[in-house]
XYZ file of N, CA and C in Angstrom:
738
model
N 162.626 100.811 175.489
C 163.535 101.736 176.154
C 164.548 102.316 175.172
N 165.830 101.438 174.322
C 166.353 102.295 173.204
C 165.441 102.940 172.265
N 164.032 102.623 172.214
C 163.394 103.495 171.414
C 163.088 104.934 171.416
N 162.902 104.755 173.474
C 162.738 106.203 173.142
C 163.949 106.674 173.578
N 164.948 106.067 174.177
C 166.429 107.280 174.247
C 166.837 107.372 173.121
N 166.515 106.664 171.817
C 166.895 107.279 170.560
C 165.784 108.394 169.901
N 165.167 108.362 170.297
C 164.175 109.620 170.191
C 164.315 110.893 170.907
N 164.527 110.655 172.190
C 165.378 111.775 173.251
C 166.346 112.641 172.732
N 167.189 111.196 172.085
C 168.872 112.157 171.523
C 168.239 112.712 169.840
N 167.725 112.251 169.623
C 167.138 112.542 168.270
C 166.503 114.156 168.169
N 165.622 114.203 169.361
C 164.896 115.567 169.624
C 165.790 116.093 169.714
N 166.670 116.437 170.588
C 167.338 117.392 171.176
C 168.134 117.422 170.251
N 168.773 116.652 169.393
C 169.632 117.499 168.336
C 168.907 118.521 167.287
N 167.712 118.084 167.228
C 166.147 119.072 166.056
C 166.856 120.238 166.865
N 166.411 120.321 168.445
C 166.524 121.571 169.059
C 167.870 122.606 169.233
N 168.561 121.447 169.218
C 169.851 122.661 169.014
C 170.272 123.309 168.385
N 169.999 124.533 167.587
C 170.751 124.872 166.595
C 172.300 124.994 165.926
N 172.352 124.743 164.560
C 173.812 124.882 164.517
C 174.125 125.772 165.399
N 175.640 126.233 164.743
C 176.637 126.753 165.102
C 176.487 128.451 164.830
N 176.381 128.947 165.709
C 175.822 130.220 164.490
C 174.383 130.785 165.021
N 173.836 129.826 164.726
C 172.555 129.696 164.183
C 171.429 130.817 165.569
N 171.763 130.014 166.317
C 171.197 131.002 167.970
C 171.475 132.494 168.286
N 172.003 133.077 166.625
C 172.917 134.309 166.976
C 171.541 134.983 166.514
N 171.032 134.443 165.508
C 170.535 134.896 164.267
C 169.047 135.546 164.674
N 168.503 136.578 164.522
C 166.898 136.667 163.914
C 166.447 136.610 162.919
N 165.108 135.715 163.249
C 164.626 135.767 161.903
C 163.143 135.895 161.866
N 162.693 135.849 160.747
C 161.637 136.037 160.504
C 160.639 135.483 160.790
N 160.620 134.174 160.391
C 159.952 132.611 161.319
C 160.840 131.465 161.021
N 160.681 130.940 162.095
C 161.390 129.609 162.444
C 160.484 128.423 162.338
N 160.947 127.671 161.454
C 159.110 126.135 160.888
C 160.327 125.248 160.800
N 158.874 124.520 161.475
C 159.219 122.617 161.530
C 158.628 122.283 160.593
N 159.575 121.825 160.091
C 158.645 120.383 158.787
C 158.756 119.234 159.171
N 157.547 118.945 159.336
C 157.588 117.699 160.545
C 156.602 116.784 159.635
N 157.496 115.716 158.638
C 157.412 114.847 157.873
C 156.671 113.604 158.287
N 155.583 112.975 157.433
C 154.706 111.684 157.823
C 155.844 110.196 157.023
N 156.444 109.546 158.028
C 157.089 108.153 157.365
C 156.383 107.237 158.030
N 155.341 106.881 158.348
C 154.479 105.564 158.798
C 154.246 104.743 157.826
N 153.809 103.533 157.718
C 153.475 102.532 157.409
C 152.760 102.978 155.717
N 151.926 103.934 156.032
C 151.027 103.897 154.739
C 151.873 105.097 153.777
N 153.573 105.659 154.193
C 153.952 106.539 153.296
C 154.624 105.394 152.205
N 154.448 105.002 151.222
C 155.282 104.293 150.247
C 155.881 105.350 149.834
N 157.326 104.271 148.835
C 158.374 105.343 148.336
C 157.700 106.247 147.395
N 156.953 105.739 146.630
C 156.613 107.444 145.762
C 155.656 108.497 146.783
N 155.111 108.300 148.000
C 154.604 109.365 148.970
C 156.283 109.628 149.703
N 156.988 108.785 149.517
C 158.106 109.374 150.406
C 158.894 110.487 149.955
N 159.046 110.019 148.249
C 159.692 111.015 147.042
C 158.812 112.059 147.117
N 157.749 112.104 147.112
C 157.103 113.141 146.749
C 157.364 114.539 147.854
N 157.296 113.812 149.592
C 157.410 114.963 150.036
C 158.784 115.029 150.391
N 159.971 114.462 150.368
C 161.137 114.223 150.136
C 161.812 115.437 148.820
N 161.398 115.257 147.964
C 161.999 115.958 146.696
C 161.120 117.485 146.767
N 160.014 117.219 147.266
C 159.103 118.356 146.889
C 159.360 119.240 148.278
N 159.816 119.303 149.474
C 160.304 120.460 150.387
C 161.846 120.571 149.332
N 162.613 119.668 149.258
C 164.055 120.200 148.447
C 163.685 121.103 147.381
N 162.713 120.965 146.244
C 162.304 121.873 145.386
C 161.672 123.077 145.957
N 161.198 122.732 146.532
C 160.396 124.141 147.364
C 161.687 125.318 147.718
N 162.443 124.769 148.299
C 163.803 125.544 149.057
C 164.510 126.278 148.228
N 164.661 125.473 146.969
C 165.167 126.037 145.660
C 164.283 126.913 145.114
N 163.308 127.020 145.006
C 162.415 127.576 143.871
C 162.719 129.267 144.263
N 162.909 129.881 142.821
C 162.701 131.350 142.881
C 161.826 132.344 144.182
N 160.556 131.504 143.957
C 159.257 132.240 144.919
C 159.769 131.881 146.401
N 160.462 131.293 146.766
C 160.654 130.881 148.197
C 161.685 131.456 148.836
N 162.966 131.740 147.925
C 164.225 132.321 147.796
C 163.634 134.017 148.479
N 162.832 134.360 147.233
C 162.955 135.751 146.903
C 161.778 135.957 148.240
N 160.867 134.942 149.306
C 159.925 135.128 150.345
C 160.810 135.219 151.566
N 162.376 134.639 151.431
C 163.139 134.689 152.342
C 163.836 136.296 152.496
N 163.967 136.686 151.257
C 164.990 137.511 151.452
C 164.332 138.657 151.011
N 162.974 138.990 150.924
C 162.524 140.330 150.872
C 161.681 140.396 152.851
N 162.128 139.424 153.623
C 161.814 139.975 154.738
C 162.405 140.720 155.364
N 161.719 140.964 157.228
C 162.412 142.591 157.440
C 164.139 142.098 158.148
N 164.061 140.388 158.524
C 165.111 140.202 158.837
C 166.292 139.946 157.282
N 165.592 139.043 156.541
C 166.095 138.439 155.526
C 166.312 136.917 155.960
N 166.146 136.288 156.990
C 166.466 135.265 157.314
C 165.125 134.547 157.866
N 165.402 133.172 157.697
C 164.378 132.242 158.426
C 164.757 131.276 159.133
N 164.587 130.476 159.822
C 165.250 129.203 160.692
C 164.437 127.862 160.089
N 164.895 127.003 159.924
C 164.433 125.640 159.529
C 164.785 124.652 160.337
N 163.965 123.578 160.430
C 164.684 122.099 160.937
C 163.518 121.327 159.900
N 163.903 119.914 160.316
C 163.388 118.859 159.039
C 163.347 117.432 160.101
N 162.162 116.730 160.213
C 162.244 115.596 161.069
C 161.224 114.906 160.347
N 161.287 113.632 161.032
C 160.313 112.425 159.680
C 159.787 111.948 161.292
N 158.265 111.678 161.805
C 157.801 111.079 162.770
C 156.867 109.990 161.978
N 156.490 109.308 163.084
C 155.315 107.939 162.415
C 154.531 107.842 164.147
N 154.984 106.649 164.950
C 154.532 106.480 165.804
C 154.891 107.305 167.044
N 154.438 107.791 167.634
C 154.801 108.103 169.261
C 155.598 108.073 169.894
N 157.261 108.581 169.775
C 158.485 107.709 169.390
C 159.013 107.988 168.760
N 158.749 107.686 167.708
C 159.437 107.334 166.751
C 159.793 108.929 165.632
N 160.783 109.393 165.857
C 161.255 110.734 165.560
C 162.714 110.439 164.555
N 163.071 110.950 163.483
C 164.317 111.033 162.790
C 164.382 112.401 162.538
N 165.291 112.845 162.848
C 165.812 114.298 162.155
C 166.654 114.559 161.584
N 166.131 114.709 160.017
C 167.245 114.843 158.923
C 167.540 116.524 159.149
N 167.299 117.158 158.807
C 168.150 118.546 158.865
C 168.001 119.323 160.343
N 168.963 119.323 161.427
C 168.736 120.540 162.356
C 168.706 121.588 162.397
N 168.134 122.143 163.537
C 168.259 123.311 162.723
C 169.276 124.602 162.075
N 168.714 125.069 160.831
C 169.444 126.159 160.217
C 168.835 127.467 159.903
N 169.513 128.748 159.930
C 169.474 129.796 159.269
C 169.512 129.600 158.184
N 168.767 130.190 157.473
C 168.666 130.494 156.119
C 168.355 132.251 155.520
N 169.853 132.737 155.093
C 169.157 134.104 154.822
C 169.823 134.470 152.975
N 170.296 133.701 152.259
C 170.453 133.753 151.111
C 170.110 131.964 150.321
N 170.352 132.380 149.189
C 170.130 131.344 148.054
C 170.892 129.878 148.216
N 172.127 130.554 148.574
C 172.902 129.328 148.926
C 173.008 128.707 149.831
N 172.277 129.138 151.167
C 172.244 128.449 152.347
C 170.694 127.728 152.143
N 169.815 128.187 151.265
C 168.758 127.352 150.814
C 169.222 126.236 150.375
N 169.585 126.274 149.309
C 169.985 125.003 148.445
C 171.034 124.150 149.043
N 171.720 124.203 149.587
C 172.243 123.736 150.707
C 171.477 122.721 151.791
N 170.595 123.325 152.506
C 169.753 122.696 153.383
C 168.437 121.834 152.455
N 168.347 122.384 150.803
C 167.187 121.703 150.226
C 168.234 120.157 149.634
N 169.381 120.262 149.388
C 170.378 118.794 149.277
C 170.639 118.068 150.532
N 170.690 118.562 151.832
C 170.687 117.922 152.721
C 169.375 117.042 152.914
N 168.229 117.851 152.477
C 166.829 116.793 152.746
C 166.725 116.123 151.553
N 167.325 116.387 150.178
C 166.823 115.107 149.446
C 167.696 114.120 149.484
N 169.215 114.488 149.592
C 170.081 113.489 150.424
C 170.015 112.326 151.431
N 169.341 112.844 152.432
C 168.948 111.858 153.651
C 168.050 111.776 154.477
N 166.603 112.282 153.367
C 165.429 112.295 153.613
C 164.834 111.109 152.989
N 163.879 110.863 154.275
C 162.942 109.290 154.141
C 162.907 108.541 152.248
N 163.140 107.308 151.816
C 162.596 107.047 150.209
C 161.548 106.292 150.592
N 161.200 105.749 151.886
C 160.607 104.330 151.578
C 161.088 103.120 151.399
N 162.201 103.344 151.383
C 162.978 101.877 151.657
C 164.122 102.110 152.565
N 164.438 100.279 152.278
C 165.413 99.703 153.100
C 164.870 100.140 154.880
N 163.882 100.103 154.917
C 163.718 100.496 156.798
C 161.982 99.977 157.285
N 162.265 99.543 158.374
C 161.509 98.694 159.348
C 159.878 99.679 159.056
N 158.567 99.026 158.413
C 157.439 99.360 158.221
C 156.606 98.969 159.682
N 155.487 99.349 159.780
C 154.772 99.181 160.904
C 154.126 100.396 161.636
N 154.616 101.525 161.536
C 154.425 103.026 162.321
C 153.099 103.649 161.916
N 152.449 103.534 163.203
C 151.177 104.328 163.231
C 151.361 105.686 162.757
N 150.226 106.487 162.886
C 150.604 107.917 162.257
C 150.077 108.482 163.708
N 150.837 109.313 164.440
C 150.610 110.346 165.645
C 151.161 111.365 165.187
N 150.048 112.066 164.625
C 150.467 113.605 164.403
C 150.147 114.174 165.822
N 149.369 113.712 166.911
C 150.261 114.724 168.480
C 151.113 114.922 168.405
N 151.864 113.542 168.328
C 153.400 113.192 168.688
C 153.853 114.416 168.244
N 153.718 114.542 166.383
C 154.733 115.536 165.465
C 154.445 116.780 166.058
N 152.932 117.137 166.196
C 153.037 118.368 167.375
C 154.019 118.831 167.999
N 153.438 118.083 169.396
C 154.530 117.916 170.838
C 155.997 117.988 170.543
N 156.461 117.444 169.508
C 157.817 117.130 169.103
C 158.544 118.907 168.360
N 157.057 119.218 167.780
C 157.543 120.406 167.347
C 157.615 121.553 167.931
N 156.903 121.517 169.449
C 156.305 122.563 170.099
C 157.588 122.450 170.959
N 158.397 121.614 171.606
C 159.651 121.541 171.825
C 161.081 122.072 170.750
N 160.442 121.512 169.818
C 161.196 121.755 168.995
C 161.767 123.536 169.030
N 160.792 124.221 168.879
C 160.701 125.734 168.882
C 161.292 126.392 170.274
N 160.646 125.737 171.142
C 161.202 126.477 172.174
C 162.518 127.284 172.386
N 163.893 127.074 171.514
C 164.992 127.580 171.644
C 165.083 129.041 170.972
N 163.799 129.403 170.196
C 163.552 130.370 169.123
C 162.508 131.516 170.019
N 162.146 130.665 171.025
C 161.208 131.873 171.557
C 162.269 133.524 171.912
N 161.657 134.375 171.585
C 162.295 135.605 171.279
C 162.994 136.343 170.667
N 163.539 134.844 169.477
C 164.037 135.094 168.312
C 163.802 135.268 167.143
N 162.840 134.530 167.120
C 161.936 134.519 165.612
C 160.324 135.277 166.166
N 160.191 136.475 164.323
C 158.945 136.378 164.599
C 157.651 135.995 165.046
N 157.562 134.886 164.484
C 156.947 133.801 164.082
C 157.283 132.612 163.917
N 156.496 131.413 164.879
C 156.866 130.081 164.975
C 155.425 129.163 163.890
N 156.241 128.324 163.688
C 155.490 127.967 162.736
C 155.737 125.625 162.808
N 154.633 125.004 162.804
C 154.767 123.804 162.875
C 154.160 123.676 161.322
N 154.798 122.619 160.805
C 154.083 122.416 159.649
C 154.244 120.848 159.342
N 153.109 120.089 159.304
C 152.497 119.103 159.401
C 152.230 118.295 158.156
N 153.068 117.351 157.356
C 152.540 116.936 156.053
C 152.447 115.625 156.311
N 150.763 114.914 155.950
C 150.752 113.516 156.194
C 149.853 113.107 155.384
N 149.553 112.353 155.264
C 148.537 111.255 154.313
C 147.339 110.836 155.141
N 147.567 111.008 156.536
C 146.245 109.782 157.215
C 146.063 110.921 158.215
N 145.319 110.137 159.419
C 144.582 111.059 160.603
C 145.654 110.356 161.785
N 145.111 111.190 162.764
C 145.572 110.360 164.248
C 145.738 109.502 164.683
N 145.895 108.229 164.644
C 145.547 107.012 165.371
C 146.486 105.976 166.445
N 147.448 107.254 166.879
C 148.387 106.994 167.809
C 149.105 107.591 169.152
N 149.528 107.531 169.907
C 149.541 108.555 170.858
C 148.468 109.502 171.368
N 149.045 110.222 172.231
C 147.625 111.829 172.504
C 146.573 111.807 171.748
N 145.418 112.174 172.308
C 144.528 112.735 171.614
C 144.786 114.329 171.323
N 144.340 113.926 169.341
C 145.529 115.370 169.062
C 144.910 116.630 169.191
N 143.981 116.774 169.773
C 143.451 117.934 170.646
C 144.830 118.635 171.630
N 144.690 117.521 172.599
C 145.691 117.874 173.617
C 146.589 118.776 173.500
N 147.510 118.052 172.615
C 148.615 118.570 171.803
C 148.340 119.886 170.939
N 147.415 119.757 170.059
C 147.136 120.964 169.368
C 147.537 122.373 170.573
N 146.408 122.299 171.436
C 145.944 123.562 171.802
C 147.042 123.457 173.435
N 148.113 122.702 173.432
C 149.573 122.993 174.211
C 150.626 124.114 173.138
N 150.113 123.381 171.956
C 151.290 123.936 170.969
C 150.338 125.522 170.624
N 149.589 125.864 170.863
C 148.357 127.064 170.420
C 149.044 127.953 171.620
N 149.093 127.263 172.908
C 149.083 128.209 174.354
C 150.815 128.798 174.172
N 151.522 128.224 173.179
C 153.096 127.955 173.182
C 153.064 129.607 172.330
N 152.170 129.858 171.928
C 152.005 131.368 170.594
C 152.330 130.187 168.921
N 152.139 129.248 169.128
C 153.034 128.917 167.101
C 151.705 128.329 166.254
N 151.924 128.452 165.361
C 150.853 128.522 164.556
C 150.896 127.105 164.040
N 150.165 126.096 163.850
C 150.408 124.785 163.193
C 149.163 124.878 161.774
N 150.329 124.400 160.509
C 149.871 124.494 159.060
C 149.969 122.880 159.008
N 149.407 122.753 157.865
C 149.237 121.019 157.214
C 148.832 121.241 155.501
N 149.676 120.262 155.346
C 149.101 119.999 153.861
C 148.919 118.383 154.063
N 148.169 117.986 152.984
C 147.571 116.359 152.941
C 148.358 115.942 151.867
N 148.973 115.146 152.092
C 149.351 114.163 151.363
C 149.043 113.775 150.112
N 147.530 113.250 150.496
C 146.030 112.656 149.693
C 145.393 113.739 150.024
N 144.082 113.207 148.880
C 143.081 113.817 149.636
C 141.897 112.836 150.252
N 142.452 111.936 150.356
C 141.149 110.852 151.184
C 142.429 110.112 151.878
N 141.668 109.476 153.312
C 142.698 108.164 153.681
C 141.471 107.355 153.051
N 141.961 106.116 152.827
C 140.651 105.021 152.256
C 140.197 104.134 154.122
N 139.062 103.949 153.946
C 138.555 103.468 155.087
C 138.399 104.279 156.107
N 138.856 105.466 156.300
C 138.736 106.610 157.208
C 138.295 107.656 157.169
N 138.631 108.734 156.041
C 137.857 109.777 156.136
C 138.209 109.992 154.421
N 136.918 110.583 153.711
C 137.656 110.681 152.121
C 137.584 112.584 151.951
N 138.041 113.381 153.140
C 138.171 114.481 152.866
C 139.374 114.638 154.007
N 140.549 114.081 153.563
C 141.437 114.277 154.600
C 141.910 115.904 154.755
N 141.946 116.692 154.331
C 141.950 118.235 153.956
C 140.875 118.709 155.242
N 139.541 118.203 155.328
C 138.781 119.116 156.305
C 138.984 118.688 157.337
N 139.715 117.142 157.908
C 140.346 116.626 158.819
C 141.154 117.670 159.623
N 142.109 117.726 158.588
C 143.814 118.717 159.179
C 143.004 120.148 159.437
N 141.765 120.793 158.490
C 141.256 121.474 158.895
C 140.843 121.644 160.371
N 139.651 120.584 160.783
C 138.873 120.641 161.599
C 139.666 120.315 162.875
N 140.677 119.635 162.914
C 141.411 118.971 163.815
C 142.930 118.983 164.403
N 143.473 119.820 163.310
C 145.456 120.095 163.813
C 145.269 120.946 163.206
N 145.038 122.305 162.415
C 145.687 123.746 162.129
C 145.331 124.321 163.350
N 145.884 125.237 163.695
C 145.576 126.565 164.669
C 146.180 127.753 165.008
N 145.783 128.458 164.961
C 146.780 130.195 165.132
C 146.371 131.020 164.615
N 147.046 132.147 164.241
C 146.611 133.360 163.326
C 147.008 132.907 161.784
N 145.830 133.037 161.298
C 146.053 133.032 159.341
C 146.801 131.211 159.107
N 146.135 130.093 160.141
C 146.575 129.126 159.581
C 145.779 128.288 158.906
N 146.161 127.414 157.897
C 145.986 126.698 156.810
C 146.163 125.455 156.354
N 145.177 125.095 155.614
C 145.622 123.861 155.181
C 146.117 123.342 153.409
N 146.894 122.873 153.123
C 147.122 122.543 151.652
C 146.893 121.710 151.092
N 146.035 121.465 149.673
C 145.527 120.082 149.496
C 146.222 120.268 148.049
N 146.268 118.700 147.170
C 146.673 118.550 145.471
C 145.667 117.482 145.208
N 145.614 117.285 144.335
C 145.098 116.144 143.284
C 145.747 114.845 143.359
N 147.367 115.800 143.265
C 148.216 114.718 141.942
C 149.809 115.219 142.722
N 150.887 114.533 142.293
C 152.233 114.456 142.828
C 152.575 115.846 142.681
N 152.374 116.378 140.867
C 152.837 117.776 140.622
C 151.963 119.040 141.394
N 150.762 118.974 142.006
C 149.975 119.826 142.365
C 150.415 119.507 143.756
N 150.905 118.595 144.638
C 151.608 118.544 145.730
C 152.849 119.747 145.886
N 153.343 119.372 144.872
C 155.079 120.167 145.068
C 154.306 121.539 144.800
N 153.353 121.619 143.996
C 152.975 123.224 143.589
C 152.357 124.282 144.789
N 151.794 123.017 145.861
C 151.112 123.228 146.738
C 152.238 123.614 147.649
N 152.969 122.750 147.975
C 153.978 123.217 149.123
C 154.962 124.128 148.699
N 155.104 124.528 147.426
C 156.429 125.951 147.418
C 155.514 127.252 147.635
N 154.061 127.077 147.406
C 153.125 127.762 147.944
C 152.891 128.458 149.343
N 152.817 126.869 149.873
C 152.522 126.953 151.377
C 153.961 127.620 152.201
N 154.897 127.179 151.544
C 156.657 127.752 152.204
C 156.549 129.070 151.837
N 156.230 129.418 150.712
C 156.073 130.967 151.235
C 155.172 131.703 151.361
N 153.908 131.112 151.706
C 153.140 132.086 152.271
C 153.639 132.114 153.973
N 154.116 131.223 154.837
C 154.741 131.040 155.682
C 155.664 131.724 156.190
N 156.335 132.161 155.116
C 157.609 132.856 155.428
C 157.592 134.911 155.092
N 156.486 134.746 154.378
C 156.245 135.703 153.816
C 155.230 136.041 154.973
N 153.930 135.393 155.007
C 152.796 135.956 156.356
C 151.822 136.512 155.389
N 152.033 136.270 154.235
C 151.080 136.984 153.165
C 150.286 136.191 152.087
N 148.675 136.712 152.363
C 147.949 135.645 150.920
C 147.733 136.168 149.979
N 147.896 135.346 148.866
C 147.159 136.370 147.577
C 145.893 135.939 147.078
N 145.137 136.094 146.514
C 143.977 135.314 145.911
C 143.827 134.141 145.297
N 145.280 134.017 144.304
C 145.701 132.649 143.630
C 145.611 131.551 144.850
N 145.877 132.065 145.813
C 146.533 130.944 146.905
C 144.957 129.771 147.124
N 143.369 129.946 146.428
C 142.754 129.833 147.212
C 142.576 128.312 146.489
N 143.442 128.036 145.320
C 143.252 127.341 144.510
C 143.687 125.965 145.228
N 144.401 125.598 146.192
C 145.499 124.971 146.661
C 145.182 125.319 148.384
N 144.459 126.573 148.978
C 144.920 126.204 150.267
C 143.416 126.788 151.047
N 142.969 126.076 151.755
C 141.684 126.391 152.704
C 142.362 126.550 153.870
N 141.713 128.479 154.107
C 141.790 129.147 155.224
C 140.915 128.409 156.551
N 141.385 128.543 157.407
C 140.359 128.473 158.797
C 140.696 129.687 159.823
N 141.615 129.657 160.093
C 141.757 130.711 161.534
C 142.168 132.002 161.568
């Protein structure tokens, strides 16, 4: 029971936007809806921990924000595992210059997941992060272009909803759900976790999945994926790093 009224109050702060913030249009409004279960150790935690903060910063992401037709985008930042189990490090924000980037990219490496000091055990329910995100958005309907869920995990489903369900609630909602993998294999489960997020959680117009090798081809992958997102635009380079489906 405190589990999930701390999840309750947890959501609903994702959903509220600052102060401000509900005034704003923008371009698209994305969840980064973070994997902290059991199998993220601290260097999977650093990795996608430091690597959305770098992303936020980086030149290409800056300059995807602010050559749109609003100039602005909306963000929030939440870490899920089990069915439940929801933290939300950044609520949401506007973002329509450099400094309100970097800003919100120190808030997530600040008091975003390491992998330590906190209670292990959490299945991975990417429904959950769905569902969580498809709420999440709702305060943006008519505000933002484009809604956008974006999904980064290491493993498959194996908790909550069957993530069908969820998928194609969050599909009927209009928002597009992206994923990048973590890995590219879970061990014992599937060793193409990439055609997984493919075959099984992307959906919408022009959505995608992002795969790396290696820690640095991760971060390269996701300042990628943030602005093709924000931007709505592919280039050819992109094909190196991201398999189209829809």
């Amino acid at each position: 029971m405190l589990r999930l009224k701390t999840f309750a109050v947890s959501l609903w702060l994702s959903c509220v936007p600052a102060a401000g913030t509900d005034l704003v249009e923008v371009d698209v409004a994305i969840v980064f809806a973070v994997d902290s279960s059991t199998s993220v150790d601290p260097a999977r935690a650093d990795r996608q921990r430091i690597g959305h903060a770098e992303a936020l910063r980086s030149r290409e992401v800056i300059s995807a924000i602010t050559r749109g037709e609003t100039g602005c985008i909306a963000i929030t930042y939440f870490e899920w595992a089990s069915a439940g189990s929801l933290r939300t490090v950044l609520p949401w924000r506007a973002i329509c210059n450099e400094v309100q980037a970097r800003a919100a990219a120190q808030v997530i490496e600040d008091y975003g997941d390491t992998g330590h000091g906190r209670s292990r055990g959490g299945h991975t329910s990417i429904s959950f992060a769905i569902d969580a995100g498809s709420l999440s958005l709702r305060p943006w309907s008519g505000k933002a272009m484009r809604t956008v869920i974006d999904i980064s995990t290491n493993g498959t489903n194996n908790d909550g909803l069957p993530i069908g369900v969820s998928r194609r609630q969050a599909l009927a909602e209009g928002h597009v759900i992206n994923a990048i993998a973590l890995d590219r294999s879970e061990k014992g489960v599937t060793d193409d976790l990439a055609g997984y997020l493919r075959e099984n959680v992307i959906g919408g117009p022009g959505a995608f999945v992002s795969a790396s090798n290696d820690p640095p081809g991760y971060a390269r992958a996701l300042r990628r994926k943030m602005a093709i997102e924000i931007s709505g635009s592919v280039s050819p380079q992109d094909a190196e790093t991201t398999a189209y489906l829809r």
